[in-house]
CSV table of C-alpha atoms in Angstrom, one decimal:
chain,number,residue,atom,x,y,z
A,1,UNK,CA,204.1,122.0,16.8
A,2,UNK,CA,203.9,122.5,20.4
A,3,UNK,CA,201.8,121.1,22.9
A,4,UNK,CA,199.3,123.5,24.7
A,5,UNK,CA,198.5,123.8,28.3
A,6,UNK,CA,195.2,121.1,28.9
A,7,UNK,CA,196.7,118.6,26.5
A,8,UNK,CA,195.4,120.2,23.2
A,9,UNK,CA,197.7,120.8,20.0
A,10,UNK,CA,198.3,124.1,18.2
A,11,UNK,CA,199.4,123.4,14.4
A,12,UNK,CA,200.8,125.7,12.2
A,13,UNK,CA,199.6,126.5,8.7
A,14,UNK,CA,200.9,129.0,6.3
A,15,UNK,CA,199.0,132.3,6.4
A,16,UNK,CA,199.0,131.9,2.4
A,17,UNK,CA,197.5,128.3,2.1
A,18,UNK,CA,193.8,127.4,3.5
A,19,UNK,CA,190.9,125.8,2.2
A,20,UNK,CA,186.9,126.2,3.7
A,21,UNK,CA,184.0,123.7,3.7
A,22,UNK,CA,180.8,124.2,2.3
A,23,UNK,CA,178.5,126.2,4.2
A,24,UNK,CA,176.0,123.1,3.5
A,25,UNK,CA,177.6,121.1,6.2
A,26,UNK,CA,178.3,123.5,8.7
A,27,UNK,CA,179.5,127.3,9.1
A,28,UNK,CA,182.7,129.1,8.0
A,29,UNK,CA,183.1,132.3,10.0
A,30,UNK,CA,185.4,134.9,9.0
A,31,UNK,CA,185.8,136.8,12.1
A,32,UNK,CA,185.6,140.8,11.9
A,33,UNK,CA,184.7,140.7,8.6
A,34,UNK,CA,182.0,143.3,7.5
A,35,UNK,CA,181.1,141.1,4.4
A,36,UNK,CA,180.8,137.4,2.8
A,37,UNK,CA,183.9,136.2,1.0
A,38,UNK,CA,184.7,133.9,-1.8
A,39,UNK,CA,187.4,131.6,-1.2
A,40,UNK,CA,187.7,129.4,-4.3
A,41,UNK,CA,184.2,128.3,-4.8
A,42,UNK,CA,183.2,128.5,-1.0
A,43,UNK,CA,181.7,131.0,0.9
A,44,UNK,CA,182.8,132.3,4.4
A,45,UNK,CA,180.1,134.2,5.9
A,46,UNK,CA,180.3,137.7,8.7
A,47,UNK,CA,180.6,136.6,12.6
A,48,UNK,CA,177.5,139.0,13.2
A,49,UNK,CA,174.5,137.1,15.3
A,50,UNK,CA,177.3,134.6,16.0
A,51,UNK,CA,178.6,137.0,18.9
A,52,UNK,CA,177.4,140.0,20.8
A,53,UNK,CA,180.5,141.4,21.9
A,54,UNK,CA,184.1,142.8,20.9
A,55,UNK,CA,185.8,144.8,18.5
A,56,UNK,CA,186.7,144.3,14.4
A,57,UNK,CA,190.2,145.1,13.0
A,58,UNK,CA,191.7,144.5,9.6
A,59,UNK,CA,195.4,143.9,9.4
A,60,UNK,CA,197.6,145.4,6.5
A,61,UNK,CA,199.7,142.7,6.3
A,62,UNK,CA,200.7,141.9,2.9
A,63,UNK,CA,200.3,138.6,1.1
A,64,UNK,CA,197.6,137.1,3.6
A,65,UNK,CA,194.4,135.3,2.7
A,66,UNK,CA,191.5,137.2,2.5
A,67,UNK,CA,190.2,135.2,5.5
A,68,UNK,CA,193.0,136.2,7.6
A,69,UNK,CA,193.1,139.6,6.9
A,70,UNK,CA,190.3,140.6,9.8
A,71,UNK,CA,189.6,139.1,13.3
A,72,UNK,CA,187.9,140.3,16.1
A,73,UNK,CA,189.6,141.3,19.6
A,74,UNK,CA,187.9,141.5,22.9
A,75,UNK,CA,189.6,144.7,25.1
A,76,UNK,CA,186.5,144.6,27.9
A,77,UNK,CA,188.6,143.3,30.9
A,78,UNK,CA,184.8,142.7,32.7
A,79,UNK,CA,183.7,140.1,30.6
A,80,UNK,CA,184.3,136.5,32.2
A,81,UNK,CA,184.8,135.2,28.4
A,82,UNK,CA,183.8,136.4,25.2
A,83,UNK,CA,181.7,133.6,23.3
A,84,UNK,CA,180.6,132.4,20.0
A,85,UNK,CA,177.0,130.2,19.8
A,86,UNK,CA,176.5,128.2,16.8
A,87,UNK,CA,173.3,126.4,16.1
A,88,UNK,CA,173.5,122.7,15.6
A,89,UNK,CA,171.8,119.3,15.9
A,90,UNK,CA,171.4,118.2,19.2
A,91,UNK,CA,173.8,114.5,19.5
A,92,UNK,CA,175.6,115.9,16.0
A,93,UNK,CA,179.5,115.0,16.1
A,94,UNK,CA,181.4,117.8,14.9
A,95,UNK,CA,184.7,119.4,14.1
A,96,UNK,CA,185.4,122.8,15.5
A,97,UNK,CA,188.2,124.7,14.2
A,98,UNK,CA,189.7,127.8,15.4
A,99,UNK,CA,192.2,129.8,13.7
A,100,UNK,CA,194.6,132.6,14.4
A,101,UNK,CA,196.9,135.2,12.9
A,102,UNK,CA,197.9,138.2,15.0
A,103,UNK,CA,199.5,140.5,12.8
A,104,UNK,CA,200.1,143.2,15.5
A,105,UNK,CA,196.4,144.5,15.8
A,106,UNK,CA,197.0,145.8,19.0
A,107,UNK,CA,200.5,147.4,18.3
A,108,UNK,CA,202.2,145.0,20.1
A,109,UNK,CA,204.9,142.6,18.7
A,110,UNK,CA,204.0,139.3,20.3
A,111,UNK,CA,200.3,137.8,20.2
A,112,UNK,CA,198.2,137.7,23.5
A,113,UNK,CA,198.3,133.9,25.1
A,114,UNK,CA,194.5,133.4,26.5
A,115,UNK,CA,192.1,130.4,27.2
A,116,UNK,CA,189.4,129.0,24.6
A,117,UNK,CA,186.5,127.1,25.9
A,118,UNK,CA,184.0,124.8,24.1
A,119,UNK,CA,180.6,123.9,25.9
A,120,UNK,CA,181.8,124.9,29.3
A,121,UNK,CA,185.1,122.9,29.3
A,122,UNK,CA,188.4,124.5,29.1
A,123,UNK,CA,189.5,123.4,26.0
A,124,UNK,CA,193.1,125.0,25.7
A,125,UNK,CA,195.6,128.0,25.9
A,126,UNK,CA,195.9,129.6,22.6
A,127,UNK,CA,199.3,130.3,22.2
A,128,UNK,CA,200.4,131.5,19.2
A,129,UNK,CA,203.8,133.4,19.4
A,130,UNK,CA,206.6,130.9,18.1
A,131,UNK,CA,204.6,130.3,14.8
A,132,UNK,CA,203.5,133.9,14.6
A,133,UNK,CA,207.3,134.5,14.6
A,134,UNK,CA,207.6,132.6,11.7
A,135,UNK,CA,205.1,134.0,9.8
A,136,UNK,CA,202.8,131.8,10.4
A,137,UNK,CA,199.1,131.3,11.6
A,138,UNK,CA,197.8,128.8,13.8
A,139,UNK,CA,195.0,126.3,14.4
A,140,UNK,CA,193.3,124.1,17.0
A,141,UNK,CA,191.2,121.5,16.4
A,142,UNK,CA,188.4,119.2,18.5
A,143,UNK,CA,185.5,116.5,17.7
A,144,UNK,CA,182.8,116.5,19.8
A,145,UNK,CA,179.1,115.8,20.2
A,146,UNK,CA,176.8,118.4,20.6
A,147,UNK,CA,174.7,118.4,23.8
A,148,UNK,CA,172.1,121.1,22.7
A,149,UNK,CA,170.9,122.8,20.1
A,150,UNK,CA,173.8,125.8,20.2
A,151,UNK,CA,177.3,125.1,20.9
A,152,UNK,CA,179.3,127.4,22.2
A,153,UNK,CA,182.9,128.3,21.6
A,154,UNK,CA,184.4,131.1,24.0
A,155,UNK,CA,187.8,133.1,24.8
A,156,UNK,CA,189.0,134.3,27.9
A,157,UNK,CA,191.7,135.9,29.9
A,158,UNK,CA,194.1,133.8,31.8
A,159,UNK,CA,197.2,134.7,34.5
A,160,UNK,CA,199.2,135.1,31.1
A,161,UNK,CA,197.1,137.5,29.0
A,162,UNK,CA,198.9,141.0,29.0
A,163,UNK,CA,196.2,142.3,25.6
A,164,UNK,CA,192.8,141.5,24.0
A,165,UNK,CA,191.9,137.9,23.0
A,166,UNK,CA,191.4,137.8,19.7
A,167,UNK,CA,190.3,135.0,16.6
A,168,UNK,CA,190.7,135.4,13.1
A,169,UNK,CA,188.2,132.2,11.7
A,170,UNK,CA,185.8,129.7,13.4
A,171,UNK,CA,184.7,126.4,11.8
A,172,UNK,CA,182.3,124.0,12.4
A,173,UNK,CA,181.5,120.9,10.4
A,174,UNK,CA,179.1,118.2,10.9
A,175,UNK,CA,180.7,114.9,10.4
A,176,UNK,CA,179.0,111.7,9.8
A,177,UNK,CA,178.0,109.4,13.0
A,178,UNK,CA,180.2,106.5,11.6
A,179,UNK,CA,183.2,108.4,12.0
A,180,UNK,CA,185.5,108.1,15.0
A,181,UNK,CA,182.3,105.9,16.2
A,182,UNK,CA,184.3,104.1,19.0
A,183,UNK,CA,184.7,106.6,20.8
A,184,UNK,CA,182.3,107.4,23.4
A,185,UNK,CA,181.0,111.2,22.9
A,186,UNK,CA,179.2,111.6,25.8
A,187,UNK,CA,182.2,111.4,28.1
A,188,UNK,CA,185.3,112.4,25.9
A,189,UNK,CA,186.0,115.0,23.3
A,190,UNK,CA,188.8,114.2,20.5
A,191,UNK,CA,191.5,116.8,20.5
A,192,UNK,CA,193.4,116.7,17.5
A,193,UNK,CA,197.4,115.5,18.1
A,194,UNK,CA,198.6,114.9,14.6
A,195,UNK,CA,197.0,113.8,11.0
A,196,UNK,CA,199.2,113.2,8.3
A,197,UNK,CA,199.9,111.7,4.7
A,198,UNK,CA,202.9,109.6,4.9
A,199,UNK,CA,205.4,110.2,2.0
A,200,UNK,CA,203.4,113.2,0.8
A,201,UNK,CA,205.8,116.1,0.5
A,202,UNK,CA,203.0,118.8,-1.4
A,203,UNK,CA,200.6,121.4,0.1
A,204,UNK,CA,198.5,120.3,3.0
A,205,UNK,CA,195.4,118.0,2.1
A,206,UNK,CA,192.2,119.4,2.9
A,207,UNK,CA,189.0,120.5,1.0
A,208,UNK,CA,188.2,119.4,-1.3
A,209,UNK,CA,190.1,116.1,-1.2
A,210,UNK,CA,188.7,115.6,2.2
A,211,UNK,CA,185.1,116.5,2.0
A,212,UNK,CA,185.0,117.3,5.8
A,213,UNK,CA,187.7,119.8,5.6
A,214,UNK,CA,190.2,118.0,8.0
A,215,UNK,CA,193.6,119.0,7.5
A,216,UNK,CA,196.5,116.2,6.5
A,217,UNK,CA,199.9,117.4,7.0
A,218,UNK,CA,202.7,116.2,4.9
A,219,UNK,CA,204.9,113.3,6.7
A,220,UNK,CA,208.3,112.4,5.2
A,221,UNK,CA,210.9,110.5,6.6
A,222,UNK,CA,214.3,110.0,4.5
A,223,UNK,CA,215.4,107.0,6.0
A,224,UNK,CA,212.6,105.0,3.9
A,225,UNK,CA,211.6,105.2,0.3
A,226,UNK,CA,208.6,106.4,-0.8
A,227,UNK,CA,206.1,104.7,-3.0
A,228,UNK,CA,203.0,105.8,-5.3
A,229,UNK,CA,199.6,103.9,-5.5
A,230,UNK,CA,198.6,102.7,-9.1
A,231,UNK,CA,195.4,102.5,-7.7
A,232,UNK,CA,192.5,104.5,-6.0
A,233,UNK,CA,191.0,103.6,-2.7
A,234,UNK,CA,187.1,103.7,-1.9
A,235,UNK,CA,187.4,105.4,1.2
A,236,UNK,CA,183.6,105.5,1.7
A,237,UNK,CA,183.8,101.9,2.7
A,238,UNK,CA,186.5,103.2,6.1
A,239,UNK,CA,184.5,104.4,9.1
A,240,UNK,CA,186.5,107.6,9.4
A,241,UNK,CA,186.1,108.2,5.5
A,242,UNK,CA,189.8,109.6,4.5
A,243,UNK,CA,190.3,111.7,1.5
A,244,UNK,CA,191.6,109.4,-1.2
A,245,UNK,CA,194.4,111.6,-1.9
A,246,UNK,CA,195.4,110.7,1.5
A,247,UNK,CA,196.5,107.0,-0.3
A,248,UNK,CA,198.4,108.7,-3.3
A,249,UNK,CA,201.9,108.3,-1.6
A,250,UNK,CA,203.2,105.9,1.2
A,251,UNK,CA,206.4,105.0,3.0
A,252,UNK,CA,207.9,101.4,2.6
A,253,UNK,CA,210.6,99.2,3.7
A,254,UNK,CA,212.4,96.6,1.4
A,255,UNK,CA,211.6,92.7,1.5
A,256,UNK,CA,212.4,91.4,5.0
A,257,UNK,CA,213.1,94.6,6.4
A,258,UNK,CA,211.3,96.1,9.7
A,259,UNK,CA,209.7,99.5,9.0
A,260,UNK,CA,210.0,101.9,12.3
A,261,UNK,CA,208.8,105.7,12.2
A,262,UNK,CA,208.5,108.3,14.6
A,263,UNK,CA,205.4,110.0,14.5
A,264,UNK,CA,204.7,112.8,15.3
A,265,UNK,CA,208.2,113.4,14.6
A,266,UNK,CA,210.2,115.0,17.6
A,267,UNK,CA,207.1,115.5,20.1
A,268,UNK,CA,206.5,114.3,23.3
A,269,UNK,CA,203.4,113.1,24.1
A,270,UNK,CA,202.3,113.4,27.6
A,271,UNK,CA,201.2,110.5,29.2
A,272,UNK,CA,197.4,109.9,28.8
A,273,UNK,CA,195.3,108.0,26.0
A,274,UNK,CA,194.6,108.5,22.5
A,275,UNK,CA,192.5,107.5,19.8
A,276,UNK,CA,195.0,106.0,17.0
A,277,UNK,CA,193.6,105.4,13.3
A,278,UNK,CA,196.2,104.4,11.1
A,279,UNK,CA,195.7,103.6,7.1
A,280,UNK,CA,197.4,101.2,4.9
A,281,UNK,CA,197.4,100.4,1.3
A,282,UNK,CA,199.4,97.9,-1.2
A,283,UNK,CA,200.8,100.6,-3.8
A,284,UNK,CA,201.1,98.4,-6.6
A,285,UNK,CA,198.6,97.5,-9.5
A,286,UNK,CA,195.6,95.6,-8.1
A,287,UNK,CA,196.3,91.7,-8.5
A,288,UNK,CA,196.0,88.7,-6.6
A,289,UNK,CA,199.5,89.1,-5.6
A,290,UNK,CA,199.3,92.8,-4.2
A,291,UNK,CA,199.1,92.3,-0.8
A,292,UNK,CA,201.7,92.2,2.4
A,293,UNK,CA,201.4,90.9,5.9
A,294,UNK,CA,203.1,92.4,8.9
A,295,UNK,CA,202.7,93.2,12.6
A,296,UNK,CA,202.1,96.6,14.1
A,297,UNK,CA,203.1,97.9,17.4
A,298,UNK,CA,203.2,100.8,18.8
A,299,UNK,CA,206.1,101.5,21.5
A,300,UNK,CA,206.6,98.1,21.8
A,301,UNK,CA,203.4,97.0,22.2
A,302,UNK,CA,201.7,94.9,19.7
A,303,UNK,CA,198.8,96.9,18.1
A,304,UNK,CA,197.6,94.5,15.6
A,305,UNK,CA,198.7,91.0,14.3
A,306,UNK,CA,198.7,89.5,11.0
A,307,UNK,CA,197.8,92.5,9.4
A,308,UNK,CA,196.9,91.9,5.5
A,309,UNK,CA,197.4,94.8,3.1
A,310,UNK,CA,195.9,94.8,0.0
A,311,UNK,CA,195.2,97.6,-2.9
A,312,UNK,CA,191.9,97.8,-1.5
A,313,UNK,CA,193.2,99.8,1.9
A,314,UNK,CA,192.8,98.7,5.3
A,315,UNK,CA,192.4,100.8,8.4
A,316,UNK,CA,193.3,99.7,11.5
A,317,UNK,CA,192.2,101.8,15.2
A,318,UNK,CA,192.5,101.9,19.1
A,319,UNK,CA,190.0,104.2,20.9
A,320,UNK,CA,192.0,104.3,24.4
A,321,UNK,CA,195.7,103.9,23.6
A,322,UNK,CA,198.0,104.8,26.4
A,323,UNK,CA,200.9,107.0,25.0
A,324,UNK,CA,203.7,109.0,26.4
A,325,UNK,CA,206.9,110.6,25.2
A,326,UNK,CA,207.7,110.2,21.5
A,327,UNK,CA,205.5,107.2,19.8
A,328,UNK,CA,207.4,104.9,17.5
A,329,UNK,CA,205.4,103.0,15.2
A,330,UNK,CA,206.9,99.6,14.4
A,331,UNK,CA,205.9,97.5,11.3
A,332,UNK,CA,207.6,93.7,10.9
A,333,UNK,CA,206.8,91.9,8.4
A,334,UNK,CA,205.5,88.1,7.9
A,335,UNK,CA,208.2,85.8,7.2
A,336,UNK,CA,208.6,84.7,3.5
A,337,UNK,CA,206.3,88.1,2.5
A,338,UNK,CA,207.7,89.6,-0.6
A,339,UNK,CA,207.6,92.7,0.0
A,340,UNK,CA,208.4,95.1,3.3
A,341,UNK,CA,205.3,96.7,5.5
A,342,UNK,CA,203.9,100.1,4.2
A,343,UNK,CA,201.9,103.0,6.0
A,344,UNK,CA,199.9,105.6,3.7
A,345,UNK,CA,198.6,107.9,6.9
A,346,UNK,CA,197.4,108.4,10.6
A,347,UNK,CA,195.6,110.1,12.9
A,348,UNK,CA,196.3,110.5,16.6
A,349,UNK,CA,193.5,112.3,19.2
A,350,UNK,CA,193.8,112.6,22.7
A,351,UNK,CA,191.0,111.8,25.0
A,352,UNK,CA,189.7,114.9,26.7
A,353,UNK,CA,186.9,114.0,29.7
A,354,UNK,CA,184.2,116.3,29.5
A,355,UNK,CA,184.0,118.5,32.1
A,356,UNK,CA,180.7,118.7,32.7
A,357,UNK,CA,177.8,121.2,32.4
A,358,UNK,CA,175.2,123.1,33.7
A,359,UNK,CA,171.8,121.5,34.0
A,360,UNK,CA,169.7,122.1,30.9
A,361,UNK,CA,166.9,123.4,33.2
A,362,UNK,CA,169.0,126.0,34.9
A,363,UNK,CA,170.4,127.2,31.3
A,364,UNK,CA,166.9,127.2,29.8
A,365,UNK,CA,166.0,129.7,33.1
A,366,UNK,CA,169.1,131.6,32.4
A,367,UNK,CA,168.7,132.5,28.6
A,368,UNK,CA,164.9,133.3,29.5
A,369,UNK,CA,166.0,135.7,32.3
A,370,UNK,CA,168.9,137.3,29.6
A,371,UNK,CA,166.2,137.4,27.2
A,372,UNK,CA,163.6,139.3,29.7
A,373,UNK,CA,166.4,141.9,30.7
A,374,UNK,CA,166.6,144.7,28.5
A,375,UNK,CA,170.6,144.9,29.2
A,376,UNK,CA,171.9,141.5,30.7
A,377,UNK,CA,175.8,141.2,31.4
A,378,UNK,CA,177.5,141.0,28.0
A,379,UNK,CA,179.3,137.9,28.8
A,380,UNK,CA,176.1,136.1,29.3
A,381,UNK,CA,176.6,133.6,26.8
A,382,UNK,CA,178.0,129.6,26.7
A,383,UNK,CA,177.5,127.7,29.5
A,384,UNK,CA,176.0,129.7,32.8
A,385,UNK,CA,178.5,127.9,35.4
A,386,UNK,CA,181.4,126.3,33.7
A,387,UNK,CA,184.3,126.5,33.8
A,388,UNK,CA,183.9,127.8,37.1
A,389,UNK,CA,186.4,130.8,37.1
A,390,UNK,CA,184.3,131.8,33.9
A,391,UNK,CA,180.9,131.8,35.3
A,392,UNK,CA,178.4,134.1,34.1
A,393,UNK,CA,178.6,137.7,35.6
A,394,UNK,CA,176.7,137.6,39.0
A,395,UNK,CA,176.3,133.9,39.3
A,396,UNK,CA,177.6,131.2,41.6
A,397,UNK,CA,176.9,127.5,40.7
A,398,UNK,CA,177.0,124.2,42.8
A,399,UNK,CA,180.1,121.7,42.2
A,400,UNK,CA,180.0,118.7,40.6
A,401,UNK,CA,179.3,117.4,37.0
A,402,UNK,CA,176.0,119.0,36.7
A,403,UNK,CA,176.2,122.2,38.3
A,404,UNK,CA,172.9,124.4,39.7
A,405,UNK,CA,172.7,127.9,39.7
A,406,UNK,CA,172.9,128.5,43.4
A,407,UNK,CA,173.2,132.6,43.6
A,408,UNK,CA,172.2,135.3,41.3
A,409,UNK,CA,173.5,138.6,42.4
A,410,UNK,CA,173.4,141.8,40.1
A,411,UNK,CA,172.9,144.0,43.0
A,412,UNK,CA,173.5,147.8,41.3
A,413,UNK,CA,174.5,146.9,38.3
A,414,UNK,CA,171.5,148.9,36.1
A,415,UNK,CA,169.8,146.1,35.1
A,416,UNK,CA,166.6,146.9,33.4
A,417,UNK,CA,163.6,144.7,31.9
A,418,UNK,CA,161.4,142.1,33.9
A,419,UNK,CA,161.4,138.7,36.1
A,420,UNK,CA,160.3,136.2,33.6
A,421,UNK,CA,158.3,133.0,35.5
A,422,UNK,CA,160.8,130.7,34.6
A,423,UNK,CA,162.9,132.3,37.5
A,424,UNK,CA,161.0,129.2,39.4
A,425,UNK,CA,162.8,127.0,37.4
A,426,UNK,CA,166.0,127.7,39.1
A,427,UNK,CA,165.2,125.8,41.9
A,428,UNK,CA,168.8,125.4,43.8
A,429,UNK,CA,169.0,129.3,44.3
A,430,UNK,CA,169.7,130.0,47.6
A,431,UNK,CA,170.0,133.5,47.1
A,432,UNK,CA,168.4,136.2,44.9
A,433,UNK,CA,169.7,139.8,45.0
A,434,UNK,CA,168.8,142.1,42.5
A,435,UNK,CA,168.3,145.3,44.5
A,436,UNK,CA,169.0,148.9,43.0
A,437,UNK,CA,168.2,148.2,39.6
A,438,UNK,CA,165.3,149.4,37.2
A,439,UNK,CA,163.5,146.3,36.8
A,440,UNK,CA,159.5,146.4,36.2
A,441,UNK,CA,156.6,144.1,36.0
A,442,UNK,CA,155.6,142.0,38.8
A,443,UNK,CA,157.4,139.5,41.4
A,444,UNK,CA,156.9,135.9,39.6
A,445,UNK,CA,155.7,133.1,41.7
A,446,UNK,CA,158.5,131.6,43.4
A,447,UNK,CA,156.9,129.0,45.1
A,448,UNK,CA,159.2,126.2,43.9
A,449,UNK,CA,162.7,127.8,45.1
A,450,UNK,CA,162.6,125.5,48.1
A,451,UNK,CA,166.0,126.3,48.6
A,452,UNK,CA,165.8,130.5,48.6
A,453,UNK,CA,167.5,132.0,51.9
A,454,UNK,CA,167.7,135.4,51.1
A,455,UNK,CA,165.1,137.3,48.2
A,456,UNK,CA,166.3,141.0,47.7
A,457,UNK,CA,164.3,142.9,45.2
A,458,UNK,CA,164.3,146.3,47.2
A,459,UNK,CA,165.1,149.8,45.0
A,460,UNK,CA,163.4,149.0,41.8
A,461,UNK,CA,160.4,149.6,39.7
A,462,UNK,CA,158.4,146.5,40.0
A,463,UNK,CA,154.6,146.8,40.7
A,464,UNK,CA,151.3,144.4,41.0
A,465,UNK,CA,150.6,142.5,44.3
A,466,UNK,CA,153.0,140.9,46.6
A,467,UNK,CA,152.4,137.3,45.8
A,468,UNK,CA,151.2,135.2,48.5
A,469,UNK,CA,153.0,132.5,47.3
A,470,UNK,CA,156.3,134.1,49.0
A,471,UNK,CA,154.7,132.5,52.3
A,472,UNK,CA,155.3,129.0,51.0
A,473,UNK,CA,159.4,129.5,51.0
A,474,UNK,CA,160.1,128.1,54.4
A,475,UNK,CA,163.7,128.5,54.4
A,476,UNK,CA,163.3,132.0,53.4
A,477,UNK,CA,165.1,134.6,56.3
A,478,UNK,CA,165.4,137.7,54.2
A,479,UNK,CA,163.0,139.6,52.1
A,480,UNK,CA,163.9,143.3,50.8
A,481,UNK,CA,160.9,144.3,48.7
A,482,UNK,CA,161.0,148.7,49.9
A,483,UNK,CA,160.9,151.5,47.7
A,484,UNK,CA,158.8,149.8,44.7
A,485,UNK,CA,155.5,150.1,43.8
A,486,UNK,CA,154.3,147.0,45.0
A,487,UNK,CA,150.3,146.6,46.3
A,488,UNK,CA,149.3,144.5,49.2
A,489,UNK,CA,151.2,143.0,52.4
A,490,UNK,CA,153.6,140.5,53.0
A,491,UNK,CA,152.5,137.1,53.7
A,492,UNK,CA,151.6,136.5,57.3
A,493,UNK,CA,153.2,133.1,57.4
A,494,UNK,CA,156.4,135.0,56.7
A,495,UNK,CA,155.6,137.8,59.4
A,496,UNK,CA,155.3,135.2,62.5
A,497,UNK,CA,158.6,133.4,61.3
A,498,UNK,CA,161.3,133.7,63.7
A,499,UNK,CA,164.4,135.2,62.7
A,500,UNK,CA,163.3,136.5,59.3
A,501,UNK,CA,164.6,140.0,58.3
A,502,UNK,CA,161.7,141.8,56.3
A,503,UNK,CA,162.2,144.9,54.6
């Protein structure tokens, strides 16, 4: 396991073991595939309709899982980002997972390195080189709330990218509102650092054992004995609804001994805040005596005092816990407790502050503009403004957590189509430069664009009357309308204005 830039974790899995989630809970996209496929009783669909760019490739690597045999790659260097857009429920919480297996699709020997972006936030750098050298696929996972009716996952080049970004699978799972509910999802997302079943050494636990298809990696520590549970835990009583199978095994210490576990093993965490959930169960047959009490500390700081663990199981969590470097969980038994401490499973997520977004009105207006054009730029998907270095081609935006579109410049780009009335909703615009294209139809009423300084619509095929409402634009200093099929005259209010450039 290696730490990715922007503090998200890349986790590797064998190329021959993966499960899927039921389509009814979300979406399972088999990227680059031309047909739906079944993995067991579950169905992976194609990514057609969720992405509008990129090329398909099929790998001939022997023994690959069906979902890793195809991928989609994005060779167009002119696109600032390549986006998937998936329907969601506004305000719903979602687990999003991207999986990558290179397979030398581009004739190279090492996978390309590139960025991935979710909802306008730079999620991580995708670097699967180490895993691929070991014959492994890699996945990234994040939990966040949807702010609109679609959720975008995008790939983009960075300074390290030497060939085409690519993706093998994209999964989106709608999780319950109770899960991880102490997190302020208006301000943060949770990126998965580790999720483990202690004392377990079998195949990774996922669907159907985990109904939300979270991946629980095996974790053992040869210094401590493994014990097996003699009863099932009713995990629906736990906020995070872990799978019962995660409690099947546990690690423990003998009576009176302290249990110290370094987890994640040999991983140095960056100094920041984390969400931590730890799961415990007394492994003995349920009885009035199947309980044990101990204190839990993390890196020497008390995490929970006098934790009473019974056969019914218990979980303790922290929403905003500071960590750095190696992480050691210490469980110290209460004096006189007849059995030692025990731990069954755990999850750690890094809190990722949300980077902001484009104001909803501007997003809707830009999307309507894209629909009104016959050939908008191919990267007009995802958040229009963010990340700033990956904003939509032809636009610039204001700074701040809520970005506004301030400039629209697509001069001489071969655009066709019309200008929708909703263009007037982009009230932060200072410049509209759309000259030298093949735009048709009328100029809409733009009188609400109080910040507009320059309007260049020259050398198009626009018709109808020159709007009198242009005279209401008090800050307009430049108006280019020549070489169109327009009727009427420029409003007198503009002609009389000192210093204005009209053509």
